[in-house]
mmCIF file of C-alpha atoms and ligand atoms in Angstrom:
data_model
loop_
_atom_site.group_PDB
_atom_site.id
_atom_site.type_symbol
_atom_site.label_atom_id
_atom_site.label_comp_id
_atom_site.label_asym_id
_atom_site.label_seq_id
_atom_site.Cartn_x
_atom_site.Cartn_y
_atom_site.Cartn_z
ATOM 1 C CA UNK A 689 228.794 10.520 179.351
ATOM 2 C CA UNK A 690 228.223 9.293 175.323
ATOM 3 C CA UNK A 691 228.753 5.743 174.999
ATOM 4 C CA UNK A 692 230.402 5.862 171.616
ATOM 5 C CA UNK A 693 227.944 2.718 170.269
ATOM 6 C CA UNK A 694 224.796 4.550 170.723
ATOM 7 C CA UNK A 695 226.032 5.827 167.665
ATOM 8 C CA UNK A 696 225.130 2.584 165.894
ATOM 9 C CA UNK A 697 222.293 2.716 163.219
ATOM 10 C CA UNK A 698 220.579 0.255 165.374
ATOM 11 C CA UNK A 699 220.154 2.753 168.236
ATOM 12 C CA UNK A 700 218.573 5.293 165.837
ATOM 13 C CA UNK A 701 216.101 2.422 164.748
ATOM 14 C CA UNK A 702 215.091 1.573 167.810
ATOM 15 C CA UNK A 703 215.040 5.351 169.117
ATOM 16 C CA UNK A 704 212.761 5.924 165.881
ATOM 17 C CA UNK A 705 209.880 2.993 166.295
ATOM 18 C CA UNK A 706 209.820 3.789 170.034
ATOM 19 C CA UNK A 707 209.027 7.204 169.088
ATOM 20 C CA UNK A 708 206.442 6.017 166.685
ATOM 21 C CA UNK A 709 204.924 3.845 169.243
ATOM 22 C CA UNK A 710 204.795 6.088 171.773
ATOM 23 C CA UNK A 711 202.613 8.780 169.601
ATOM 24 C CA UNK A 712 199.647 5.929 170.190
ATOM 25 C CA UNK A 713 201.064 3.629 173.681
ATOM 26 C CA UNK A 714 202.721 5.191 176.653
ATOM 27 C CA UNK A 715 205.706 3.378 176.441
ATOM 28 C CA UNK A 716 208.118 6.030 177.963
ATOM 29 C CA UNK A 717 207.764 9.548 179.287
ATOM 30 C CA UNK A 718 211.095 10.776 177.342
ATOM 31 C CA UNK A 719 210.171 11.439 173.778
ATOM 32 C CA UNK A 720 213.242 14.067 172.890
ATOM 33 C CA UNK A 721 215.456 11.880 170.549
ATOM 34 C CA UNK A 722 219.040 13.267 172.576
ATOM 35 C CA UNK A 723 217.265 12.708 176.072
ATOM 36 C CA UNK A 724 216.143 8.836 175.014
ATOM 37 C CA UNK A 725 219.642 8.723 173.952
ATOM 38 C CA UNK A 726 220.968 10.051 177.390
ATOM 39 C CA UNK A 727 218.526 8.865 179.772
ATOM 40 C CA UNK A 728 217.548 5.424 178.204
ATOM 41 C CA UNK A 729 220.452 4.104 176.052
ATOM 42 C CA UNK A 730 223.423 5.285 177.511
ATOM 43 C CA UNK A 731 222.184 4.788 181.223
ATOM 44 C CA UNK A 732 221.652 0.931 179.987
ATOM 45 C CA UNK A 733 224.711 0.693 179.258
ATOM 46 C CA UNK A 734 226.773 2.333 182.418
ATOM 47 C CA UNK A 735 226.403 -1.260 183.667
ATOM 48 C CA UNK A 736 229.588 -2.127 181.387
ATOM 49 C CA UNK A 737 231.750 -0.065 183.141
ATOM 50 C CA UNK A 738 230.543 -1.864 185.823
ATOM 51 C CA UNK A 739 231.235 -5.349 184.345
ATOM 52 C CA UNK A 740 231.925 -7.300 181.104
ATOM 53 C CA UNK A 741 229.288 -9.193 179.503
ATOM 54 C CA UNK A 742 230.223 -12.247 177.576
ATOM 55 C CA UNK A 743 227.541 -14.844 176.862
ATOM 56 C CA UNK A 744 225.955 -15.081 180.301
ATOM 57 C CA UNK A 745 221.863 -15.837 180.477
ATOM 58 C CA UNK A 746 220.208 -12.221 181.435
ATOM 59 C CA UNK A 747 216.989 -11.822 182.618
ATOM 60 C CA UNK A 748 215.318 -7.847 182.567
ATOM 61 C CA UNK A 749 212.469 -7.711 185.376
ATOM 62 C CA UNK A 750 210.152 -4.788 184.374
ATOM 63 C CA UNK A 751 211.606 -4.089 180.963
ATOM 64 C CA UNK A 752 209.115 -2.161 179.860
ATOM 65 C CA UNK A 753 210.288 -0.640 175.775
ATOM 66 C CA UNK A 754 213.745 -2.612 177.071
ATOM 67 C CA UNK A 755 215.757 -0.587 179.389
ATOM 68 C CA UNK A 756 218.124 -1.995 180.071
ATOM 69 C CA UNK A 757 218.100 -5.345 178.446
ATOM 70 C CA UNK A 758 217.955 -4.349 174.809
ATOM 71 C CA UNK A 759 220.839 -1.531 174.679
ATOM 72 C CA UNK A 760 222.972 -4.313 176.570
ATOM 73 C CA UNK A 761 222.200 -7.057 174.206
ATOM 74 C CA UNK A 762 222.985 -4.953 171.209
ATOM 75 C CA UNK A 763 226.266 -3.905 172.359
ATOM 76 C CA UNK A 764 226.818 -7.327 173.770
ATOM 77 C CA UNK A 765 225.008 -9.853 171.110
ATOM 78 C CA UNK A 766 226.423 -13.180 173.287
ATOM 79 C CA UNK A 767 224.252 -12.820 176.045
ATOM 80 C CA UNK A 768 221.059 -14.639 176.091
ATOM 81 C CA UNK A 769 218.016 -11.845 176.988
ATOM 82 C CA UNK A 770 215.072 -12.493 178.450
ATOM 83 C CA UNK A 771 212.823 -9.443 178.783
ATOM 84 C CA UNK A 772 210.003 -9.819 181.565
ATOM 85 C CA UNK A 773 207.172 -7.292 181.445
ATOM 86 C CA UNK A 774 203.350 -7.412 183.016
ATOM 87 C CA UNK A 775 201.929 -4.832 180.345
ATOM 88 C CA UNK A 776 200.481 -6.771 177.215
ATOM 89 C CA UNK A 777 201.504 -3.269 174.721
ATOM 90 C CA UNK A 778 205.056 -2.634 176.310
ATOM 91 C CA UNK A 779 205.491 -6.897 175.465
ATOM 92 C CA UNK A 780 203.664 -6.255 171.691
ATOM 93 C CA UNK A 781 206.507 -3.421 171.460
ATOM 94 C CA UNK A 782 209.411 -5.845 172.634
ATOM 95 C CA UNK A 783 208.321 -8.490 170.400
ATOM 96 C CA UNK A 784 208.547 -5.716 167.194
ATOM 97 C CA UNK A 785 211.426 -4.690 168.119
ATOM 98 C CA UNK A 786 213.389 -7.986 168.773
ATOM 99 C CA UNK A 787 211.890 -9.096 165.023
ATOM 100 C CA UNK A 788 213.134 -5.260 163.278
ATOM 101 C CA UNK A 789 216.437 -5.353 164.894
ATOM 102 C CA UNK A 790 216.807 -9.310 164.499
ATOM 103 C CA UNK A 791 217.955 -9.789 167.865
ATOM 104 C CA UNK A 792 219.094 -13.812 168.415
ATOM 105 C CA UNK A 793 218.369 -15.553 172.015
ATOM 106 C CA UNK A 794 216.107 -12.948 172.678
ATOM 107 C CA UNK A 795 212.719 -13.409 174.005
ATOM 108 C CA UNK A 796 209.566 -11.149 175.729
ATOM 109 C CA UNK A 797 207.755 -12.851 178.035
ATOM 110 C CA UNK A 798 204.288 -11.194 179.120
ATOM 111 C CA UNK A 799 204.243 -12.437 182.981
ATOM 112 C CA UNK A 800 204.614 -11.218 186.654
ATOM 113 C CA UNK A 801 208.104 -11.624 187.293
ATOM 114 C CA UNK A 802 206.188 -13.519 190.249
ATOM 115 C CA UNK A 803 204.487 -15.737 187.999
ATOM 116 C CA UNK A 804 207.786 -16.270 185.836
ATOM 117 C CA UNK A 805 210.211 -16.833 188.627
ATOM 118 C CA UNK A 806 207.750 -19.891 189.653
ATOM 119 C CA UNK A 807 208.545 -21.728 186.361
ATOM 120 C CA UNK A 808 212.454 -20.593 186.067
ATOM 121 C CA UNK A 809 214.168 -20.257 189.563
ATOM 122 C CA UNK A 810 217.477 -20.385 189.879
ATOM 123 C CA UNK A 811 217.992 -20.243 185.863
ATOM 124 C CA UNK A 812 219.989 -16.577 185.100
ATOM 125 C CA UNK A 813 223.552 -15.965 185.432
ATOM 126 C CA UNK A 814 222.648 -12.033 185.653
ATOM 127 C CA UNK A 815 218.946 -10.228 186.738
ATOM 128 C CA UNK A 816 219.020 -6.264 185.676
ATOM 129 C CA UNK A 817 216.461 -3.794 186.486
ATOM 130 C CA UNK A 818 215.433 -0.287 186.137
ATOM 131 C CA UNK A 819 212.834 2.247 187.483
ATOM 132 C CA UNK A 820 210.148 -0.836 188.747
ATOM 133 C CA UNK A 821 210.361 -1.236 192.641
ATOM 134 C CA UNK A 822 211.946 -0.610 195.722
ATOM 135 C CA UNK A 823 215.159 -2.339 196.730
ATOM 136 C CA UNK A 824 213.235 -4.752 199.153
ATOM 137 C CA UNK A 825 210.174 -5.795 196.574
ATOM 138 C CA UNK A 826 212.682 -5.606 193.639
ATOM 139 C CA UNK A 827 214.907 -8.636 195.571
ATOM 140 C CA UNK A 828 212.052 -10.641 195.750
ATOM 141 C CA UNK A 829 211.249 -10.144 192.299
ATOM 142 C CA UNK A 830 214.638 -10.433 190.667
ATOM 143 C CA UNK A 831 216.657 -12.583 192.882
ATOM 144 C CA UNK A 832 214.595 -15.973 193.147
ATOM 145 C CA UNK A 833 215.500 -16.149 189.184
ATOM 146 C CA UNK A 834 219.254 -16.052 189.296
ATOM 147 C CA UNK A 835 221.783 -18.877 190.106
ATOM 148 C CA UNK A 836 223.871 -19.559 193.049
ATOM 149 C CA UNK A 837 226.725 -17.828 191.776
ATOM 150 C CA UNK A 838 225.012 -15.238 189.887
ATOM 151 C CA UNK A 839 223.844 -11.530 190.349
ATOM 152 C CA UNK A 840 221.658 -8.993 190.603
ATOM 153 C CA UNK A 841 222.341 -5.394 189.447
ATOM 154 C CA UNK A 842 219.870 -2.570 190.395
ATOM 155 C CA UNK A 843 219.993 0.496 188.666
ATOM 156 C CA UNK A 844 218.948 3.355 190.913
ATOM 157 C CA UNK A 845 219.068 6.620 191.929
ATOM 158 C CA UNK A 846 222.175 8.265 193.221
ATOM 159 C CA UNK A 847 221.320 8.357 196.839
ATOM 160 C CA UNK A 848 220.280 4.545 197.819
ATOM 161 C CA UNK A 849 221.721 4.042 200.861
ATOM 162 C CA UNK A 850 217.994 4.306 202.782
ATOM 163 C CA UNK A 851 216.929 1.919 200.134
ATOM 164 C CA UNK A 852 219.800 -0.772 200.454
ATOM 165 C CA UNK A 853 219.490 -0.237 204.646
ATOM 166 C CA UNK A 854 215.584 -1.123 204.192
ATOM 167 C CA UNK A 855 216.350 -4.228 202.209
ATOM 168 C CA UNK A 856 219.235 -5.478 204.616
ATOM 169 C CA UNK A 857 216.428 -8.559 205.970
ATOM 170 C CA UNK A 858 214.954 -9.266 202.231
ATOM 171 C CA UNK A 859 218.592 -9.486 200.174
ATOM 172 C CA UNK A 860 219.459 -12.018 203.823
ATOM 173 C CA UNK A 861 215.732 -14.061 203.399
ATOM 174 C CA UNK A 862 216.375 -14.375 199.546
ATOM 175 C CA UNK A 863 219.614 -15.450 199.474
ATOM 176 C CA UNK A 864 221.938 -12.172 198.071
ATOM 177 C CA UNK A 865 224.873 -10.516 199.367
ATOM 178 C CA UNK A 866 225.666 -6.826 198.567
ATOM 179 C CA UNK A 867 228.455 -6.596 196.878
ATOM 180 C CA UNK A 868 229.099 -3.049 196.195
ATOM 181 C CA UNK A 869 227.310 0.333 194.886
ATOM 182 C CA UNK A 870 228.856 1.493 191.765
ATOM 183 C CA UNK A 871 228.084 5.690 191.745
ATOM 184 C CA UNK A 872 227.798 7.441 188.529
ATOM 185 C CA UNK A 873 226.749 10.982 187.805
ATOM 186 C CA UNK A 874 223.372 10.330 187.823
ATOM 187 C CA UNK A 875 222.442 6.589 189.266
ATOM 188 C CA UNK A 876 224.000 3.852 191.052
ATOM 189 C CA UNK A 877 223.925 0.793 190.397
ATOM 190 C CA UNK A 878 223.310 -1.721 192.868
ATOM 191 C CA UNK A 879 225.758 -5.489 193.026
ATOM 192 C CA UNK A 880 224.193 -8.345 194.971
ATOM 193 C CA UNK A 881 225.725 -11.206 194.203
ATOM 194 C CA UNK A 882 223.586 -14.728 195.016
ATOM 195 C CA UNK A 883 225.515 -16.500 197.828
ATOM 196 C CA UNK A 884 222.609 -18.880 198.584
ATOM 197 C CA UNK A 885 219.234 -21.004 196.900
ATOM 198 C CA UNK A 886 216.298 -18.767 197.242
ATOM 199 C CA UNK A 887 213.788 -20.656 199.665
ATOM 200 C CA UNK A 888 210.869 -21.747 197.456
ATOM 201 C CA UNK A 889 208.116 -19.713 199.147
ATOM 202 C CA UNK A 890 209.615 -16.570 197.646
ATOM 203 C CA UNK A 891 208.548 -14.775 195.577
ATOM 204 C CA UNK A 892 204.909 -15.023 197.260
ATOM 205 C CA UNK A 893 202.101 -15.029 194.887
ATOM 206 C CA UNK A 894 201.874 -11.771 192.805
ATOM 207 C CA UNK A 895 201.405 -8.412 194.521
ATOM 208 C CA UNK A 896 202.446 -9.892 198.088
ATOM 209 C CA UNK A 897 205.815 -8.530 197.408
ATOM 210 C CA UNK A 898 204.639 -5.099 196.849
ATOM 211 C CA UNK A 899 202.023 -5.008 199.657
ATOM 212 C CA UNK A 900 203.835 -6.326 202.193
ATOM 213 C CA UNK A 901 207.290 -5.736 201.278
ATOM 214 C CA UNK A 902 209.801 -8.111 203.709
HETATM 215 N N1 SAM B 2427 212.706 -0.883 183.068
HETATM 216 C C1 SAM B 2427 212.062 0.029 182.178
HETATM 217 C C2 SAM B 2427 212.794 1.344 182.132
HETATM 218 O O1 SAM B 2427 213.644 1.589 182.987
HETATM 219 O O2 SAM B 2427 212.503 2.157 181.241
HETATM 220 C C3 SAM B 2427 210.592 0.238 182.564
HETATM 221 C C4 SAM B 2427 210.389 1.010 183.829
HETATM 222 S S1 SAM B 2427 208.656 1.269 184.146
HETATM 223 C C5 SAM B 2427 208.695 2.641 185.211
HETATM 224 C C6 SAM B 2427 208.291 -0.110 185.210
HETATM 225 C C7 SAM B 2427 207.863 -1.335 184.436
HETATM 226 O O3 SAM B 2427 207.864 -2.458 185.282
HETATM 227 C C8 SAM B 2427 206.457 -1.195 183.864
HETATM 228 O O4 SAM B 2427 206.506 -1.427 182.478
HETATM 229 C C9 SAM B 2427 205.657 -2.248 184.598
HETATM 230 O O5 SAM B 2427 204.649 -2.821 183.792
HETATM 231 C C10 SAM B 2427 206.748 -3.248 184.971
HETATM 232 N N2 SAM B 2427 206.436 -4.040 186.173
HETATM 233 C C11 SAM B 2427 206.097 -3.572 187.403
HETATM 234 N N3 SAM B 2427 205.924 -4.591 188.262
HETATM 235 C C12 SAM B 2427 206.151 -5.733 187.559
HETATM 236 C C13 SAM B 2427 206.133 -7.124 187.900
HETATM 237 N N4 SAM B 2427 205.818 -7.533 189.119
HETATM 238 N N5 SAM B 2427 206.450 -8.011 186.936
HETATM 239 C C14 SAM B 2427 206.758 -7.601 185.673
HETATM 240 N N6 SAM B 2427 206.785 -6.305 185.287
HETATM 241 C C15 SAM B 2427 206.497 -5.381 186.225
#
């Protein structure tokens, strides 16, 4: 489906420079302008349908060039963004392209989302992520940052359900609740809502999540 503001000239900047920096960075593996429009800007922004934004805190875990978080902030300039990434180039990219568009209360933060959660736990209203992990490691990741109160939305692919059964004991360890699985055409998108604190050994020291997933 065409999300009528990825018609904005902002989208066609952005689709432009990431198609610059791509000729010397792999920063995505699309590179036809409709399919980044498809696959990268209007898949950001299925989570409206999902829910309204107004000026919550976000935080992006694995932004890479900022899918999902910078489509969302565009559309939705109240929300505070923070993009976490762990590759250097993808963060020089973010950085560009916060300063060209002039996005406000937005900041890329070259970290682990391990590392970063240590220093901001418990500090999002909303945690958003695309394409990084599996449901399991991706809790650890993304839920020690948000709030009591807050959520998590995952976006995957359409069939989940082996994914969300695997992460049953993490999403119950970390303190989420699944709230529902939104289906599209082409992805789901996965509610948890945080019910309780995170205990403060999660997430374990970067990697651990990944190797030995809980
Ligand atoms: N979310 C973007 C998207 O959907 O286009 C990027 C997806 S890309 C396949 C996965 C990204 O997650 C990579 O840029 C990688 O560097 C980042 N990543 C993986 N593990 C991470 C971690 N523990 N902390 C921060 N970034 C991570």
């Amino acid at each position: 489906m065409r999300v009528a503001s990825c018609g904005l000239p902002i989208f066609e900047t952005y689709l432009n420079e990431l198609i610059e920096w791509n000729k010397k960075f792999n920063l995505t593996a699309i590179t036809d302008p409709e399919e980044i429009r498809r696959k990268h800007f209007d898949d950001s922004l299925l989570l409206l349908q999902a829910m309204k934004l107004m000026d919550e805190s976000v935080v992006d875990v694995g932004a890479g060039a900022g899918f999902p978080g910078i489509p969302l902030k565009i559309v939705c300039p109240e929300i505070k963004l923070t993009l976490v990434e762990a590759t250097k180039k993808k963060v020089e990219f973010l950085e560009h392209i916060i300063k060209l568009l002039d996005l406000k209360n937005t900041a890329a933060v070259w970290a682990r989302a391990e590392d970063f959660a240590q220093q901001h736990r418990e500090s999002f209203d909303l945690a958003v992520s695309r394409a990084v992990a599996e449901m399991s490691v991706l809790c650890e990741y993304s839920l020690p940052l948000v709030r009591v109160g807050g959520a998590f939305i995952a976006y995957k692919e359409v069939t989940v359900e082996p994914e969300i059964a695997a992460a049953r004991q993490a999403l119950e360890i970390l303190g989420g609740a699944l709230r529902e699985v939104r289906k599209y055409p082409a992805r789901s998108l996965v509610i948890i809502d945080k019910v309780n604190v995170t205990p403060v050994k999660y997430p374990r020291r970067a990697g651990m999540a990944k190797k030995r997933p809980l």
